[in-house]
Coordinates of C-alpha atoms and ligand atoms in Angstrom, one line a residue:
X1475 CA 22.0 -126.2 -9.4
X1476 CA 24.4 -128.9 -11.2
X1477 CA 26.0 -128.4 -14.2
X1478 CA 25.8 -131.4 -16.2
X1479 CA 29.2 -133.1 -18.1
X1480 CA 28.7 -133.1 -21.4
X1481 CA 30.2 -136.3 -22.2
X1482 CA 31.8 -139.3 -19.8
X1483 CA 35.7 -138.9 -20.0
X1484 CA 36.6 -142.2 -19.2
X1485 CA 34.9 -144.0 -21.3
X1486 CA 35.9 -141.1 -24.8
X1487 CA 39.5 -141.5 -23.7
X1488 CA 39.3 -145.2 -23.7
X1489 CA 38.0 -145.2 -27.0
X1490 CA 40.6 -142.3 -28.2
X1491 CA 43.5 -144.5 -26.9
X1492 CA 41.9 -147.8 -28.1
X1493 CA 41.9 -146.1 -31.5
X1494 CA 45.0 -144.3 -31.5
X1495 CA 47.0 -147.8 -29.7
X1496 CA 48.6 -145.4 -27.3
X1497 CA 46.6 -146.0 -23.8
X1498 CA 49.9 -148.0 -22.5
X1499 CA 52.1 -145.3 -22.9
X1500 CA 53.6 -143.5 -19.2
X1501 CA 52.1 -140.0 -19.2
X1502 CA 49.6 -140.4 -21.9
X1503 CA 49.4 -137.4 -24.2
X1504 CA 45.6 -137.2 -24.5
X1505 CA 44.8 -137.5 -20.7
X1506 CA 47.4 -134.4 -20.3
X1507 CA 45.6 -132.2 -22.8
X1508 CA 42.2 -133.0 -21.5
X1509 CA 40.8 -130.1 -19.0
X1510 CA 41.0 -130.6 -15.5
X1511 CA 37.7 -131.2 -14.4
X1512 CA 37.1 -128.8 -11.4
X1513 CA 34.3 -129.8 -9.1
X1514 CA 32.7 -126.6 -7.2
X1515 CA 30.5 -128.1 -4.0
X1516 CA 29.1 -125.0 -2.0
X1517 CA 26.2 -123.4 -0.6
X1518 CA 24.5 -120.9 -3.5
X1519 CA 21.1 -120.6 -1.3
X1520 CA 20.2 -120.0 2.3
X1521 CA 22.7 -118.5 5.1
X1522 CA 25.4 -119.0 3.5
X1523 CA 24.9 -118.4 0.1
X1524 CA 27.0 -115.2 -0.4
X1525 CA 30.1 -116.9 1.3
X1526 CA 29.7 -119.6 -1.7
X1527 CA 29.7 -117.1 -4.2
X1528 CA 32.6 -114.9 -2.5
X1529 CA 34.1 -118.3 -2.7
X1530 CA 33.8 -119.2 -6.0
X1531 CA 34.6 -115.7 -7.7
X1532 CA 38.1 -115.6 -5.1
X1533 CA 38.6 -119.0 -6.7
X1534 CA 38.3 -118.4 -10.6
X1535 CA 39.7 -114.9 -9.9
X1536 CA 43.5 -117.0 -9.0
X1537 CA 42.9 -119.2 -12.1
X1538 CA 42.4 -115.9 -14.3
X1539 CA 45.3 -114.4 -12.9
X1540 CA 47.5 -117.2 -13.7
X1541 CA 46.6 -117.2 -17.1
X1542 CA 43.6 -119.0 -16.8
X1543 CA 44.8 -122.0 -17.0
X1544 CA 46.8 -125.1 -14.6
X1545 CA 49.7 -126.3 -15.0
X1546 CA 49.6 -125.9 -19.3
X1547 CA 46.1 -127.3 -19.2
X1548 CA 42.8 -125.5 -19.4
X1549 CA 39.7 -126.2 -17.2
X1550 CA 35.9 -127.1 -16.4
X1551 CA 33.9 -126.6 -13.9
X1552 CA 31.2 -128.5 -12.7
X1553 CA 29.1 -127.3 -9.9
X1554 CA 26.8 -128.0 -7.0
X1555 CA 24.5 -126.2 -4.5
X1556 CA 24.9 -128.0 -1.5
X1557 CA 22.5 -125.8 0.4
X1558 CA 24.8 -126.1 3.6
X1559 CA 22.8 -129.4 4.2
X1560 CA 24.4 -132.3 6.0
X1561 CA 21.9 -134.7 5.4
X1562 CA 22.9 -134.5 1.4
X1563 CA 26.2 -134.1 1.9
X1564 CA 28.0 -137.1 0.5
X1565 CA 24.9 -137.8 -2.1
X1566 CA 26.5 -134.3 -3.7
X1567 CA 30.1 -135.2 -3.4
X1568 CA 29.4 -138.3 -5.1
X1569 CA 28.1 -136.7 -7.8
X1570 CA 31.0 -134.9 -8.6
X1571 CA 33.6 -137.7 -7.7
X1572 CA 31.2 -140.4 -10.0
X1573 CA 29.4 -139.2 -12.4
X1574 CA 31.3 -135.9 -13.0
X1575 CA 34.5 -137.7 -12.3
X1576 CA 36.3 -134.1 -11.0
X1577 CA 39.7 -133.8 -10.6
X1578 CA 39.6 -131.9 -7.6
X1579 CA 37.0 -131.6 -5.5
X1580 CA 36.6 -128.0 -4.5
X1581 CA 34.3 -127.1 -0.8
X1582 CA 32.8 -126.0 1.1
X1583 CA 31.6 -124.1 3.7
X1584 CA 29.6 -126.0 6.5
X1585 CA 31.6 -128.2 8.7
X1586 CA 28.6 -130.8 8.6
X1587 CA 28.8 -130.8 4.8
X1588 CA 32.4 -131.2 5.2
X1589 CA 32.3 -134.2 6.7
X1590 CA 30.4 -135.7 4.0
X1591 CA 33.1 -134.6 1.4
X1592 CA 35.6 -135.8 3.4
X1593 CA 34.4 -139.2 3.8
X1594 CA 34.0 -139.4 0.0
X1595 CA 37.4 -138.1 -0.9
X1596 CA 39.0 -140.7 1.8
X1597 CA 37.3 -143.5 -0.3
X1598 CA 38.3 -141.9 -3.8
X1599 CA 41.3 -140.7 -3.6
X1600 CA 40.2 -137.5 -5.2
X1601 CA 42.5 -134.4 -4.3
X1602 CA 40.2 -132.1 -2.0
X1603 CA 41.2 -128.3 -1.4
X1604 CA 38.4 -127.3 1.4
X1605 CA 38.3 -123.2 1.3
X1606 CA 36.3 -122.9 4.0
X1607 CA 35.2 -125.5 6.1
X1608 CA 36.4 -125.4 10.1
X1609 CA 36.0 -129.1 10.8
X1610 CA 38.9 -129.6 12.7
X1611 CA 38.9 -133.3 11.9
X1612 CA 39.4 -132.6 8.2
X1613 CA 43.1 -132.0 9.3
X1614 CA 43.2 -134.1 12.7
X1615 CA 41.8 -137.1 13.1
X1616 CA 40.2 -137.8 9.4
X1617 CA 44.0 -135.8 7.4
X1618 CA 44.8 -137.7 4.9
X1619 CA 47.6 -137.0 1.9
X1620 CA 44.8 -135.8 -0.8
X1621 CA 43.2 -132.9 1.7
X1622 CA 43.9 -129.5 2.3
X1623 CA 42.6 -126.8 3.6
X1624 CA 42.9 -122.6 2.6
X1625 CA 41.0 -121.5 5.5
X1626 CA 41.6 -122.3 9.2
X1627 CA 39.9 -124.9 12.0
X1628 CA 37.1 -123.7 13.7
X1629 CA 39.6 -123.6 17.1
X1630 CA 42.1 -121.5 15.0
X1631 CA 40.6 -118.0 15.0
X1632 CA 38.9 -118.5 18.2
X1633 CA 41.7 -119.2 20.3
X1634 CA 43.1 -116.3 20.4
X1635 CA 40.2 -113.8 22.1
X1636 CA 40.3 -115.9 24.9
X1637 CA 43.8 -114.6 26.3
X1638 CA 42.4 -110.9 24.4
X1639 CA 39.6 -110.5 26.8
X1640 CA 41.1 -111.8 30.1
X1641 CA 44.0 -109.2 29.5
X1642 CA 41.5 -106.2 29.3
X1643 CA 39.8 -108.0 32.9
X1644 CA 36.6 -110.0 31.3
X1645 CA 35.8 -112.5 33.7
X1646 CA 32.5 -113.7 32.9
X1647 CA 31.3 -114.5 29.4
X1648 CA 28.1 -116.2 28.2
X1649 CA 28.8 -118.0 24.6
X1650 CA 26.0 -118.4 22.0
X1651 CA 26.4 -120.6 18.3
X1652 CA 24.6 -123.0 16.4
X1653 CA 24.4 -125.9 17.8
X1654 CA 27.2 -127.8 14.9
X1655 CA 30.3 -128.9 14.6
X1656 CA 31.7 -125.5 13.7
X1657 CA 29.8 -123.8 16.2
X1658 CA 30.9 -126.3 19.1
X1659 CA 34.4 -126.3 18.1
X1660 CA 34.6 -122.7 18.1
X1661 CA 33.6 -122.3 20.9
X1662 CA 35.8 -125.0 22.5
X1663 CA 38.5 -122.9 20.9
X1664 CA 38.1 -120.1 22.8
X1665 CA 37.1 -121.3 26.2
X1666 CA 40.3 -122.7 25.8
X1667 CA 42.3 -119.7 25.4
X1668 CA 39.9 -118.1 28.0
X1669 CA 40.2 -120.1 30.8
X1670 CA 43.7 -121.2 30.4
X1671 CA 44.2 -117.0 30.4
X1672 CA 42.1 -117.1 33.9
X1673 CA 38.5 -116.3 32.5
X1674 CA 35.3 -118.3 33.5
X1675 CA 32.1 -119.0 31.1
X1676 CA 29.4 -119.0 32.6
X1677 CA 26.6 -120.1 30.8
X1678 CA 26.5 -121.5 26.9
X1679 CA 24.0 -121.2 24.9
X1680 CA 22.8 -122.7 21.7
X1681 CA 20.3 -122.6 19.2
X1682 CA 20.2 -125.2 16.0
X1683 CA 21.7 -124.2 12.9
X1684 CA 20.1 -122.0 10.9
X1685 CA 17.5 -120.7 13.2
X1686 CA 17.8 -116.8 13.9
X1687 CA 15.4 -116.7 16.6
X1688 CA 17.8 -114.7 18.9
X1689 CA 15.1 -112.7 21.2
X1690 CA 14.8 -115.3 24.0
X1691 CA 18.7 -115.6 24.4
X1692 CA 18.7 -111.8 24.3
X1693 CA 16.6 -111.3 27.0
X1694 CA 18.3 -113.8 29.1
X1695 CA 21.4 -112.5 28.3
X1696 CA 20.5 -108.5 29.6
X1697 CA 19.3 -110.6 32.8
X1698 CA 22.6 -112.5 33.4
X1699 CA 24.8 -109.3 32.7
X1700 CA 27.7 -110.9 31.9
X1701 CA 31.2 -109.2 30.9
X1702 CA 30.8 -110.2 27.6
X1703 CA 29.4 -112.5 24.9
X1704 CA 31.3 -114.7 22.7
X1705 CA 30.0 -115.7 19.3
X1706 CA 30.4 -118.0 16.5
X1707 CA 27.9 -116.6 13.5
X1708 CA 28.1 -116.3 10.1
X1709 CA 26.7 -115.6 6.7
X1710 CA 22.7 -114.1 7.1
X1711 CA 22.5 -115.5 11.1
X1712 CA 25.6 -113.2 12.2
X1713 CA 24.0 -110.1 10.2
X1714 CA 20.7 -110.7 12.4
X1715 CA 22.2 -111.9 15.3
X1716 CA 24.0 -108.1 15.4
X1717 CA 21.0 -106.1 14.1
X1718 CA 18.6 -107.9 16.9
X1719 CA 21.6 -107.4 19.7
X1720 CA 21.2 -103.6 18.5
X1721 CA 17.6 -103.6 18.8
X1722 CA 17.2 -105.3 22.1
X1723 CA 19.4 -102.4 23.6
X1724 CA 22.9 -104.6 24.2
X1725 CA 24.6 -102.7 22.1
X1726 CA 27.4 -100.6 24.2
X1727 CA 25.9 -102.3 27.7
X1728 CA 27.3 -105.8 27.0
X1729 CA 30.6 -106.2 24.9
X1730 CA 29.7 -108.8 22.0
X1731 CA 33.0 -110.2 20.6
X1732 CA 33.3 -113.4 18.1
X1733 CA 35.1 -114.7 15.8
X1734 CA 35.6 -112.8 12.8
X1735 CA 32.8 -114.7 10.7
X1736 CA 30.9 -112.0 12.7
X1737 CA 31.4 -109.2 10.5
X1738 CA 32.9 -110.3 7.4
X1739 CA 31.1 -110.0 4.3
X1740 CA 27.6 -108.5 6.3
X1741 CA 28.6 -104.9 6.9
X1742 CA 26.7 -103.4 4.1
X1743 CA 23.4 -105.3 5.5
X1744 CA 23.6 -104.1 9.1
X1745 CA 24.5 -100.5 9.0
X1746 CA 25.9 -98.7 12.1
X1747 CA 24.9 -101.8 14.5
X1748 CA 28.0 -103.5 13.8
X1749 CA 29.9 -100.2 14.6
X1750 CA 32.8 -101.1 17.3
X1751 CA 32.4 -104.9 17.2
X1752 CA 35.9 -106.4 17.9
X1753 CA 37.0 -110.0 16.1
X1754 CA 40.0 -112.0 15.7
X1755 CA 40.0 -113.5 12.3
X1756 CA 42.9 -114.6 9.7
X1757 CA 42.1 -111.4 7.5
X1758 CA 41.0 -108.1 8.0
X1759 CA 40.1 -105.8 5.0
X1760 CA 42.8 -102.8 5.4
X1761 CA 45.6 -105.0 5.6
X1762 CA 48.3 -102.4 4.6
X1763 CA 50.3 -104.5 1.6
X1764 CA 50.5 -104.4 -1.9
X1765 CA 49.4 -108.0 -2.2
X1766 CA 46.4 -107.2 -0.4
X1767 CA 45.9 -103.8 -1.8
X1768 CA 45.9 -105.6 -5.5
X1769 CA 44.0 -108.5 -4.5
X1770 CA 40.8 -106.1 -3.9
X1771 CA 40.8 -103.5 -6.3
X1772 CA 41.0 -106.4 -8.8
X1773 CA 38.3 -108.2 -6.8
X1774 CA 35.8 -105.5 -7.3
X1775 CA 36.5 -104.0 -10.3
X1776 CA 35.9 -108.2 -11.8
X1777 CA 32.8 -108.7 -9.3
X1778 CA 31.3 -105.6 -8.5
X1779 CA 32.0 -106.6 -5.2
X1780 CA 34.0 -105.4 -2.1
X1781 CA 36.1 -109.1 -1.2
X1782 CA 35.8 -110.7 2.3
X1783 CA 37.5 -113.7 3.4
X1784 CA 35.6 -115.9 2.2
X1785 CA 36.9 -114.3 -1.2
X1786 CA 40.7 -114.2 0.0
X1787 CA 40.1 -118.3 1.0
X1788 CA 38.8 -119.1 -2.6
X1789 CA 41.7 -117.5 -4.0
X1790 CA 43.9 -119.2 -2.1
X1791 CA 42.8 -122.4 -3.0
X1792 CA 43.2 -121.1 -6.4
X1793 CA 46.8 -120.3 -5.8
X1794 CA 47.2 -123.6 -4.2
X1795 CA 46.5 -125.5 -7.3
X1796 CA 47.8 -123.4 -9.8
X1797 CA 50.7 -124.0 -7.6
X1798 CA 50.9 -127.7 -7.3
X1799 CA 49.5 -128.2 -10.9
X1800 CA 52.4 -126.0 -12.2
X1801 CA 55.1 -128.6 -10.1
X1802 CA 53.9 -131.5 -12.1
X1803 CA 53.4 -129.8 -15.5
X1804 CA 49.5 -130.4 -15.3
X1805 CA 50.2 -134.3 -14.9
X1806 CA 47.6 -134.9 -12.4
X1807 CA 48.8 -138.8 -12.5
X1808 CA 51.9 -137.3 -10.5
X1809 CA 50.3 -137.8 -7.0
X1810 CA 53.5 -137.7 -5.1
X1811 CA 54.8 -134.6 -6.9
X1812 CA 51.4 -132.9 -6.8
X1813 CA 51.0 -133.0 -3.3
X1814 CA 54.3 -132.7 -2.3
X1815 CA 54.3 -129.2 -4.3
X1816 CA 51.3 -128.2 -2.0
X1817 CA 52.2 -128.9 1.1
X1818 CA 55.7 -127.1 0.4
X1819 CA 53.7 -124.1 -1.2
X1820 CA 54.2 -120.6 0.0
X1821 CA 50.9 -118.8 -0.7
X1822 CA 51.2 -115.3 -1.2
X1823 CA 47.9 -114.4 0.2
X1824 CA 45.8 -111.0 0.9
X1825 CA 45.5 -112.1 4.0
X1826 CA 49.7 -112.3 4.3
X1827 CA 52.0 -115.0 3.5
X1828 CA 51.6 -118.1 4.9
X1829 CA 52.6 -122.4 4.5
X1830 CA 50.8 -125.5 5.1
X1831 CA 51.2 -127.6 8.6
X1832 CA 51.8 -130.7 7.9
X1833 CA 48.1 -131.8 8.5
X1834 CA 47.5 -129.5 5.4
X1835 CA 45.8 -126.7 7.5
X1836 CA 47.5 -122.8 7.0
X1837 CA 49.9 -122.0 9.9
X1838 CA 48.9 -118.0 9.5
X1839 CA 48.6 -115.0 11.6
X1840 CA 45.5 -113.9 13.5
X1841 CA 44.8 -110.5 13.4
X1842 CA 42.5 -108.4 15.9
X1843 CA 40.3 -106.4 14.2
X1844 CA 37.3 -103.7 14.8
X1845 CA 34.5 -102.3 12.6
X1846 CA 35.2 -99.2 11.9
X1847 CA 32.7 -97.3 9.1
X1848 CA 32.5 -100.4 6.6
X1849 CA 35.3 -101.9 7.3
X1850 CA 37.2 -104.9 9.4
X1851 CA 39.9 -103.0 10.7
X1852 CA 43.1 -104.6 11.5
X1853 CA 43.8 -103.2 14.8
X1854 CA 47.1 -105.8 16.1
X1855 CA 47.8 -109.6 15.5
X1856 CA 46.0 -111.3 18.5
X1857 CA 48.5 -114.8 17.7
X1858 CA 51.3 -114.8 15.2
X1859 CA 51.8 -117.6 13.2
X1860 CA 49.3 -120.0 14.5
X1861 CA 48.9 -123.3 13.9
X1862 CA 46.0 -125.5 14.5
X1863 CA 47.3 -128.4 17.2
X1864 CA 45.8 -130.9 14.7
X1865 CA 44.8 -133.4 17.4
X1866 CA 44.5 -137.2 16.1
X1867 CA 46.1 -136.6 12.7
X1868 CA 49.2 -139.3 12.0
X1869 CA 50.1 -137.7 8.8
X1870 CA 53.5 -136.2 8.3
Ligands
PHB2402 C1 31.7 -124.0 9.2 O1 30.6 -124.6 9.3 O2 32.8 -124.6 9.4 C2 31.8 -122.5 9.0 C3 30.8 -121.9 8.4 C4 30.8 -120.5 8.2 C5 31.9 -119.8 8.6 C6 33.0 -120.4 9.3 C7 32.9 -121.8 9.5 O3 32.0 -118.5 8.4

């Protein structure tokens, strides 16, 4: 779905200024008053259509709050479904960035589709706030002044349950993902912290992204008997992944641990089979503070909705900008200022305070967590303050 612009900026505010004799002038009136064009890129169908929409109603929820409005100036929105598709991943950012001519390009979710933005904001200059994206090169090897990120690097949250596991005596853990870039780096991520922490893997297994056919794996798995599973799912795949584990009998044989993607934003469709499932994540829903207590009554009583963190990420990047466009008065022409004001930004999240690295990634607080009833319980902080190591990134 693309909402089309309803006319082409550039070429009205040429002819404004041509007529007015002003287009010369430093910080050009008209340009200022304009709306910032704000370009949505995210998945509305397929597996991870309900982290697009948590997404984009945590975004516009932070604008609303502010006033609805950035730095003085009001706003557009122009949005894509980029159906978590690689293959037309920079077609769609180019849309946006050309012929929408956005402001900020805003997404997304898929680390393949990621990469697409990416490339296209490097060329163009465009400020991109990713709010959800892993891709660890979006803030290593590929940073770059004009990116941030609200979320976290696929190694970030996974990290951490490798030394969480070893200390309760795991030894032996079989991984399973979507064979991706997310899925790959997550589990790189915690096969780090596992075997630095003394654990082995012993198999890893991998299916391609978005395929749900879990039963073979399943049935290998019960044979193997391993200590435990490690998993990076997410969206419609984790929800099945957990309801099949339940129905192939695995459920309180074989401990089945992940990163928190797991169970966020799926409880309501799996019922009691998620029951006990222990994640480390960057948010967990009773997070006892009044930011986060706020932050999801508003939520649902706007949406309907209970939030998730897909949610708390959009409105992050929402803070992020209302932020930096508040630094520079809305003068978007202000790049130095603008960016400056982001990086130094201290978001006051749901998820709990936190600042920018200097690759633009959150150095934030992973938090252990368990399903308990319907909800992500936060049951201790599995790594304070983590930062991702942002390997190959020269910035800052
Ligand atoms: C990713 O592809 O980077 C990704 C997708 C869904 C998640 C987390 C990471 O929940």
């Amino acid at each position: 779905m693309i909402t089309k612009t309803p006319f082409d900026r550039r070429e009205f505010i040429k002819t404004a200024a041509a007529v007015a004799g002003v287009a010369s002038l430093p910080g050009f009136a008209f340009a200022q008053g304009a709306k910032v064009r704000i370009g949505l890129m995210l998945p509305y169908t397929g597996t991870f259509a309900q982290l697009g929409v948590a997404i984009t109603n945590g975004f516009k929820l932070a604008i609303e709050e502010n006033g609805g409005k950035l730095g003085g100036r009001e706003l557009e929105y122009f949005t894509v479904d980029d159906e978590s598709d690689p293959g037309k991943a920079t077609d769609n950012a180019n849309k946006l960035v050309t012929r929408d001519k956005v402001d900020v390009l805003v997404g997304t979710v898929h680390s393949g589709v990621e990469m697409g933005i990416v490339k296209v904001v490097r060329e163009s200059g465009t400020l991109h706030i990713n709010p959800n994206a892993g891709a660890g090169a979006a803030t290593g090897a590929l940073c770059a002044p004009n990116i941030f990120r609200t979320s976290f690097t696929n190694w970030q949250p996974s990290y951490p349950m490798g030394k969480v596991l070893a200390d309760r005596g795991i030894k032996k853990v079989v991984t399973l993902t979507w064979k991706y870039g997310a899925g790959e780096e997550a589990i790189e991520g915690f096969k780090e912290g596992f075997t630095k922490a003394g654990g082995s893997i012993v198999k890893e297994m991998y299916l391609p992204f978005p395929s749900v056919e879990f039963q073979p794996l399943l049935t290998e798995i019960a044979s193997i008997k391993p200590d435990a599973v490690f998993v990076f799912f997410a969206g419609g795949g984790a929800a099945k992944l957990i309801k099949d584990w339940q129905a192939a009998g695995l459920k309180g044989k074989i401990g089945l641990y992940g990163s928190g993607f797991l169970t966020d934003g799926i409880l309501d469709a799996v019922g009691d089979a998620a029951e006990g499932i222990e994640t480390t994540l960057h948010y967990g829903d009773g997070i006892e503070t009044p930011k986060n207590k706020t932050f999801r009554l508003h939520y649902a009583k706007t949406y309907k909705l209970q939030p998730d963190v897909y949610a708390v990420q959009g409105y992050d990047a929402g803070l992020l900008l209302v932020a930096g466009m508040k630094a520079v008065k809305g003068d978007m022409s202000k790049k130095k200022e603008l960016y400056a004001a982001m990086e130094s930004a201290k978001i006051d999240s749901p998820r709990g305070a936190w600042t920018m690295s200097k690759a633009h990634n959150p150095i934030q607080d992973i938090y252990l967590r368990k399903v308990v009833g319907k909800e992500n319980k936060v049951i201790g902080v599995a790594h304070k303050a983590l930062a991702d190591p942002a390997r190959g990134c020269k910035m800052g």
